[in-house]
Amino acid sequence: MRIGVLTGGGDCSGLNAAILGVAQRAWSLQDEVYGIGRGWAGLMGEGEVFPLAKEDVVGIITQSGTILGTSRTNPAKIEGGFDQALATLKRNGIEGLVAIGGDDTLGVSAKLHERGFDVVGIPKTIDNDLPCTEFCIGFDTAANIVAEALDRLQGTARSHARIMVVEVMGREAGWLSIVGGTAGGADFIAIPEVPVHIDELVAHAEQRGKTHRFGVMAIAEGAEVDGMEGPTDEQGAVDAFGHVRLADRGVAQRVADEIERRTGIETRVTVLGHVQRGGTPTVHDRYVSMLLGAAAVDYLHGGLGGNMTAYKGQEIVPVPLAEVAGKNSLVTPEIYATVRQFFGTVPAS
Ligand code: F6P
């Protein structure tokens, strides 16, 4: 079989391990593997389609990003986009496709499958918001980066008696803030799923100032913080998948300004940004990604095109792409309530 592989949407750590998993499994079955450059753009004439060689995957397991390149190009938003994608696949003799990506990439995969092409999806996103799977490539590494950043900022916060406000990615999902923030000892975490009022954040900072003289807060880029002056949902630039750039809201900066103005405590902001998407992939991101890559090839051989390789309870199980597309897994109020008990207790109480 000739198998194509692409990575779509935002890059992250662990993508190369998945590509390695696809390639090794395919080669062990005497398949050919074709890399598709720049995600769906590669099937629309804007990226190379090339046979992957053994040398291409040597040592890539430790590298962040994707050796294939990526983009947020969406064939559904381009006139005749799917026909063009199918024509490119046909022209290159590709019989099955492995698409590694988040909600948007998997949504496109579902549509391509509806048009009769065999596609298997692999879950990837640092936002960790894909349903039906307990693992998304890149999340573990990103959460570790958030925790490490908070560890580092604790020292400055303590030394200068400051409140450090840290903005964390995650789009409409608070997972990265909740997991990375809790592990890094954030004394307050604000997420998109559970609105908080700025008065609560200010009161918390004031109290922290009295009891500890410093604090570190994790604020998700999409956090719902009510009662602040200025627009909270300003429309920023929109990417090709139609998502507003939430970083443009500047929510952490506005929270910090409000805290400093109302409490008089010196407050600083760190926007972690794309730092969260890079770095050496964690062991978990390497190992599971490789397994999912290999499973995707087996799915193509086993008539399981149209599915995502979901990871549940240490097992890889097929979940129809149609069930995944357009749905989000979000932090529940119950989880947020559980995590709240740790605010201010780790590491300094
Ligand atoms: O979906 C992954 C993600 O990193 C989000 O957390 C973030 O909002 C967005 O991508 C940033 O996208 P870009 O790389 O296009 O700025």
Coordinates of C-alpha atoms and ligand atoms in Angstrom, one line a residue:
M1 CA 0.0 0.0 0.0
R2 CA 1.2 3.6 -0.6
I3 CA 0.3 5.6 2.5
G4 CA 0.4 9.4 2.8
V5 CA 1.0 11.2 6.1
L6 CA 0.3 14.8 7.0
T7 CA 0.3 17.1 10.0
G8 CA -2.3 19.9 10.2
G9 CA -3.0 22.8 12.5
G10 CA -0.6 24.2 15.2
D11 CA 2.7 22.3 15.6
C12 CA 3.7 20.7 18.9
S13 CA 6.1 18.3 20.4
G14 CA 5.5 14.6 19.7
L15 CA 4.4 15.0 16.0
N16 CA 7.6 13.6 14.8
A17 CA 7.3 10.5 17.0
A18 CA 3.9 9.8 15.4
I19 CA 5.4 10.2 11.9
L20 CA 8.1 7.8 12.9
G21 CA 5.5 5.3 14.2
V22 CA 3.6 5.6 10.9
A23 CA 6.8 5.1 8.8
Q24 CA 8.2 2.2 10.8
R25 CA 5.0 0.3 10.8
A26 CA 4.4 0.9 7.1
W27 CA 7.9 -0.1 6.1
S28 CA 7.6 -3.3 8.2
L29 CA 4.6 -4.2 6.1
Q30 CA 6.4 -3.4 2.9
D31 CA 4.3 -0.3 2.4
E32 CA 5.6 3.0 0.9
V33 CA 5.2 6.2 2.8
Y34 CA 4.7 9.6 1.2
G35 CA 5.1 12.7 3.3
I36 CA 2.7 15.6 2.5
G37 CA 4.2 19.0 3.2
R38 CA 2.4 21.8 5.0
G39 CA -0.8 19.9 6.0
W40 CA -3.8 20.1 3.7
A41 CA -2.0 22.9 1.8
G42 CA 0.3 20.1 0.5
L43 CA -2.7 18.5 -1.2
M44 CA -3.7 21.8 -2.7
G45 CA -0.4 22.4 -4.6
E46 CA 1.3 24.4 -1.8
G47 CA 3.6 21.8 -0.4
E48 CA 5.7 19.0 -1.5
V49 CA 4.4 15.4 -1.8
F50 CA 7.4 13.1 -1.6
P51 CA 8.5 9.6 -0.7
L52 CA 9.7 9.4 2.8
A53 CA 13.1 7.7 3.2
K54 CA 14.6 6.0 6.2
E55 CA 17.2 8.9 6.6
D56 CA 14.2 11.3 6.9
V57 CA 13.2 9.9 10.2
V58 CA 16.5 9.3 11.8
G59 CA 16.7 11.0 15.2
I60 CA 13.5 12.9 14.7
I61 CA 11.9 11.5 17.9
T62 CA 13.6 14.2 20.1
Q63 CA 12.8 17.1 17.8
S64 CA 9.8 19.3 18.3
G65 CA 7.6 20.6 15.5
T66 CA 7.0 18.5 12.4
I67 CA 9.4 17.4 9.7
L68 CA 6.5 17.6 7.3
G69 CA 5.6 21.2 8.0
T70 CA 2.1 22.3 8.8
S71 CA -0.6 24.9 8.0
R72 CA -4.1 25.8 8.9
T73 CA -5.3 25.5 5.3
N74 CA -8.8 24.2 5.1
P75 CA -9.9 22.5 1.9
A76 CA -13.6 23.0 2.9
K77 CA -13.1 26.8 2.7
I78 CA -11.6 26.7 -0.8
E79 CA -13.7 26.3 -3.9
G80 CA -13.2 22.8 -5.2
G81 CA -10.8 22.2 -2.3
F82 CA -11.7 18.5 -1.7
D83 CA -11.6 17.7 -5.4
Q84 CA -8.1 19.2 -5.6
A85 CA -7.0 17.2 -2.6
L86 CA -8.4 14.0 -4.0
A87 CA -6.8 14.6 -7.4
T88 CA -3.4 15.1 -5.7
L89 CA -3.7 11.9 -3.7
K90 CA -4.7 10.0 -6.9
R91 CA -2.0 11.5 -9.0
N92 CA 0.6 10.4 -6.4
G93 CA -0.9 6.9 -6.2
I94 CA -1.7 7.4 -2.5
E95 CA -4.2 4.8 -1.3
G96 CA -4.6 5.7 2.3
L97 CA -4.0 8.8 4.4
V98 CA -2.9 9.3 8.0
A99 CA -3.9 12.8 9.1
I100 CA -2.4 14.0 12.4
G101 CA -4.2 17.0 13.9
G102 CA -6.8 18.6 16.1
D103 CA -10.5 19.3 15.7
D104 CA -10.1 21.1 12.4
T105 CA -7.8 18.5 10.8
L106 CA -9.9 15.6 11.9
G107 CA -13.0 17.4 10.7
V108 CA -11.5 17.7 7.2
S109 CA -10.5 14.0 7.5
A110 CA -14.1 13.1 8.2
K111 CA -15.3 14.9 5.1
L112 CA -12.6 13.4 2.9
H113 CA -13.6 10.0 4.2
E114 CA -17.3 10.8 3.4
R115 CA -16.1 11.3 -0.2
G116 CA -14.8 7.7 -0.2
F117 CA -11.1 8.2 0.6
D118 CA -9.5 6.0 3.3
V119 CA -8.3 8.4 6.1
V120 CA -7.2 7.6 9.6
G121 CA -6.9 10.5 12.1
I122 CA -4.4 10.7 15.0
P123 CA -5.4 13.1 17.9
K124 CA -3.1 16.1 18.4
T125 CA -3.5 19.3 20.3
I126 CA -1.8 21.1 23.2
D127 CA -5.3 22.2 24.1
N128 CA -6.2 18.6 25.0
D129 CA -9.8 19.3 24.0
L130 CA -10.5 16.4 21.6
P131 CA -13.4 14.1 22.8
C132 CA -13.2 10.3 23.0
T133 CA -9.5 10.1 23.7
E134 CA -7.4 10.3 26.9
F135 CA -4.3 11.4 24.9
C136 CA -3.6 14.2 22.5
I137 CA -0.1 14.6 21.1
G138 CA 1.7 17.6 22.5
F139 CA -0.4 18.2 25.6
D140 CA 1.9 16.5 28.1
T141 CA 5.0 18.4 26.9
A142 CA 3.1 21.7 26.9
A143 CA 1.7 21.1 30.4
N144 CA 5.2 20.3 31.6
I145 CA 6.5 23.6 30.0
V146 CA 3.7 25.5 31.8
A147 CA 4.6 23.9 35.2
E148 CA 8.3 24.5 34.7
A149 CA 7.6 28.2 33.8
L150 CA 5.5 28.6 37.0
D151 CA 8.3 26.9 39.0
R152 CA 10.7 29.5 37.7
L153 CA 8.4 32.4 38.3
Q154 CA 7.7 31.4 41.9
G155 CA 11.3 32.5 42.7
T156 CA 10.9 35.9 41.2
A157 CA 7.5 36.4 42.7
R158 CA 8.8 35.5 46.2
S159 CA 12.1 37.5 45.9
H160 CA 10.3 40.7 44.7
A161 CA 7.1 40.3 46.7
R162 CA 5.2 40.4 43.4
I163 CA 2.1 38.9 41.8
M164 CA 3.2 37.1 38.6
V165 CA 0.3 36.7 36.2
V166 CA 1.0 34.0 33.6
E167 CA -1.0 33.7 30.4
V168 CA -1.4 30.1 29.2
M169 CA -2.6 28.9 25.7
G170 CA -5.5 26.4 25.2
R171 CA -8.1 28.3 23.2
E172 CA -11.6 27.6 24.6
A173 CA -10.3 24.8 26.9
G174 CA -8.7 25.2 30.3
W175 CA -6.9 21.9 30.4
L176 CA -3.4 23.4 29.9
S177 CA -4.0 26.0 32.6
I178 CA -5.5 23.5 35.0
V179 CA -2.9 20.7 34.7
G180 CA 0.2 22.9 34.2
G181 CA -1.0 25.5 36.6
T182 CA -1.8 23.0 39.4
A183 CA 1.5 21.2 39.0
G184 CA 3.4 24.5 39.0
G185 CA 1.7 25.7 42.2
A186 CA -0.5 28.5 40.8
D187 CA -2.4 30.1 43.7
F188 CA -5.2 30.9 41.3
I189 CA -6.3 29.6 37.9
A190 CA -8.8 31.2 35.6
I191 CA -10.2 29.2 32.6
P192 CA -12.8 29.8 29.9
E193 CA -15.3 27.2 31.1
V194 CA -15.9 28.6 34.6
P195 CA -16.3 32.4 34.6
V196 CA -14.8 34.4 37.5
H197 CA -15.3 38.0 38.5
I198 CA -12.3 40.3 38.5
D199 CA -13.3 41.3 42.1
E200 CA -12.5 37.7 43.2
L201 CA -9.1 37.8 41.6
V202 CA -8.3 41.1 43.1
A203 CA -9.5 40.0 46.6
H204 CA -7.4 36.8 46.2
A205 CA -4.3 38.8 45.3
E206 CA -4.9 41.2 48.3
Q207 CA -5.2 38.2 50.6
R208 CA -2.1 36.6 49.2
G209 CA -0.2 39.9 49.6
K210 CA -1.2 39.8 53.3
T211 CA -0.4 36.1 54.0
H212 CA 2.6 35.5 51.6
R213 CA 3.6 38.8 50.0
F214 CA 3.7 37.1 46.6
G215 CA 1.6 35.0 44.2
V216 CA 1.6 33.3 40.9
M217 CA -1.6 33.1 38.9
A218 CA -2.3 31.1 35.7
I219 CA -4.8 32.8 33.4
A220 CA -6.0 30.9 30.3
E221 CA -5.8 33.0 27.1
G222 CA -9.6 32.4 26.7
A223 CA -10.4 32.9 30.4
E224 CA -13.8 34.4 31.2
V225 CA -13.1 37.2 33.6
D226 CA -16.2 39.3 34.2
G227 CA -16.3 42.9 35.4
M228 CA -13.1 44.2 33.8
E229 CA -12.9 47.5 32.1
G230 CA -12.5 47.3 28.3
P231 CA -13.7 44.7 25.9
T232 CA -13.2 41.1 26.9
D233 CA -14.0 39.5 23.6
E234 CA -12.4 41.8 21.1
Q235 CA -12.2 40.2 17.7
G236 CA -8.6 39.6 16.8
A237 CA -7.2 38.3 13.6
V238 CA -8.8 35.1 12.3
D239 CA -6.8 32.1 11.1
A240 CA -7.7 30.0 8.0
F241 CA -9.9 27.7 10.1
G242 CA -11.9 30.7 11.3
H243 CA -10.5 30.9 14.9
V244 CA -10.0 34.2 16.5
R245 CA -6.4 34.6 17.9
L246 CA -7.3 34.6 21.6
A247 CA -3.8 35.9 22.5
D248 CA -5.0 39.3 21.1
R249 CA -7.5 39.6 24.0
G250 CA -4.6 40.3 26.3
V251 CA -6.6 39.0 29.2
A252 CA -3.5 38.4 31.5
Q253 CA -2.3 41.9 31.0
R254 CA -5.7 43.3 31.8
V255 CA -6.0 41.2 34.9
A256 CA -2.6 42.3 36.1
D257 CA -3.3 46.0 35.5
E258 CA -6.5 45.7 37.5
I259 CA -4.7 43.9 40.4
E260 CA -1.9 46.4 40.6
R261 CA -4.2 49.4 40.3
R262 CA -6.6 48.1 43.1
T263 CA -4.1 46.5 45.5
G264 CA -0.9 48.4 45.0
I265 CA 1.0 45.2 44.8
E266 CA 3.6 45.2 42.1
T267 CA 2.4 42.8 39.4
R268 CA 4.1 41.5 36.3
V269 CA 2.8 39.5 33.3
T270 CA 4.4 36.6 31.4
V271 CA 2.7 35.4 28.2
L272 CA 4.1 31.9 27.6
G273 CA 2.9 31.9 24.0
H274 CA 4.4 29.5 21.5
V275 CA 7.1 28.5 23.9
Q276 CA 4.4 26.0 25.0
R277 CA 4.5 24.3 21.6
G278 CA 8.2 23.5 21.4
G279 CA 10.9 21.7 23.3
T280 CA 12.0 18.1 23.6
P281 CA 8.9 15.9 23.7
T282 CA 8.2 14.2 27.0
V283 CA 8.5 10.4 27.3
H284 CA 4.7 10.1 27.3
D285 CA 4.4 12.2 24.1
R286 CA 7.1 10.2 22.4
Y287 CA 5.9 6.7 23.4
V288 CA 2.1 7.0 22.9
S289 CA 2.6 9.0 19.6
M290 CA 4.7 6.2 18.2
L291 CA 2.0 3.6 19.1
L292 CA -0.8 5.7 17.6
G293 CA 1.3 6.2 14.4
A294 CA 1.7 2.4 14.1
A295 CA -1.9 1.7 14.9
A296 CA -3.1 4.2 12.2
V297 CA -1.3 2.1 9.5
D298 CA -2.9 -1.1 10.9
Y299 CA -6.3 0.7 10.7
L300 CA -5.8 1.4 7.0
H301 CA -4.9 -2.2 6.4
G302 CA -7.7 -3.5 8.6
G303 CA -10.6 -1.6 6.9
L304 CA -10.8 0.9 9.7
G305 CA -10.4 4.0 7.6
G306 CA -12.7 6.8 8.8
N307 CA -11.6 6.3 12.4
M308 CA -9.4 8.1 14.9
T309 CA -6.8 6.2 16.9
A310 CA -8.1 7.0 20.3
Y311 CA -6.2 6.2 23.5
K312 CA -8.3 4.9 26.3
G313 CA -7.0 3.2 29.5
Q314 CA -3.7 2.2 27.9
E315 CA -5.4 0.8 24.8
I316 CA -5.8 2.2 21.3
V317 CA -9.4 2.0 20.1
P318 CA -11.0 3.2 16.9
V319 CA -13.5 6.0 17.2
P320 CA -15.3 7.2 14.0
L321 CA -14.0 10.6 12.8
A322 CA -17.6 11.7 12.4
E323 CA -18.1 11.3 16.2
V324 CA -15.0 13.4 17.0
A325 CA -15.4 16.3 14.5
G326 CA -16.9 19.5 15.9
K327 CA -17.0 18.3 19.5
N328 CA -14.9 19.6 22.4
S329 CA -13.9 18.0 25.6
L330 CA -13.8 20.8 28.2
V331 CA -13.0 21.2 31.9
T332 CA -16.1 20.5 34.0
P333 CA -17.2 22.7 36.9
E334 CA -16.6 19.6 39.1
I335 CA -13.0 19.3 38.0
Y336 CA -12.4 23.0 38.5
A337 CA -13.9 22.8 42.0
T338 CA -11.6 19.9 42.8
V339 CA -8.5 21.8 41.6
R340 CA -9.5 24.9 43.5
Q341 CA -8.7 23.3 46.9
F342 CA -5.0 23.4 45.9
F343 CA -5.0 27.1 45.1
G344 CA -2.4 28.7 47.3
T345 CA -1.3 25.4 49.0
V346 CA 1.4 24.2 46.5
P347 CA 4.2 24.9 47.0
A348 CA 4.0 27.7 49.5
S349 CA 1.4 27.5 52.2
Ligands
F6P1 O1 -4.6 25.1 19.2 C1 -3.3 25.2 19.6 C2 -2.9 26.6 19.9 O2 -1.6 26.7 20.3 C3 -3.9 27.4 20.8 O3 -3.7 27.0 22.2 C4 -3.6 28.8 20.4 O4 -4.7 29.6 20.8 C5 -3.4 28.7 19.0 O5 -3.0 27.4 18.7 C6 -2.4 29.7 18.5 O6 -2.3 29.6 17.1 P1 -1.2 30.2 16.2 O7 0.0 29.3 16.2 O8 -1.8 30.2 14.8 O9 -0.9 31.6 16.7

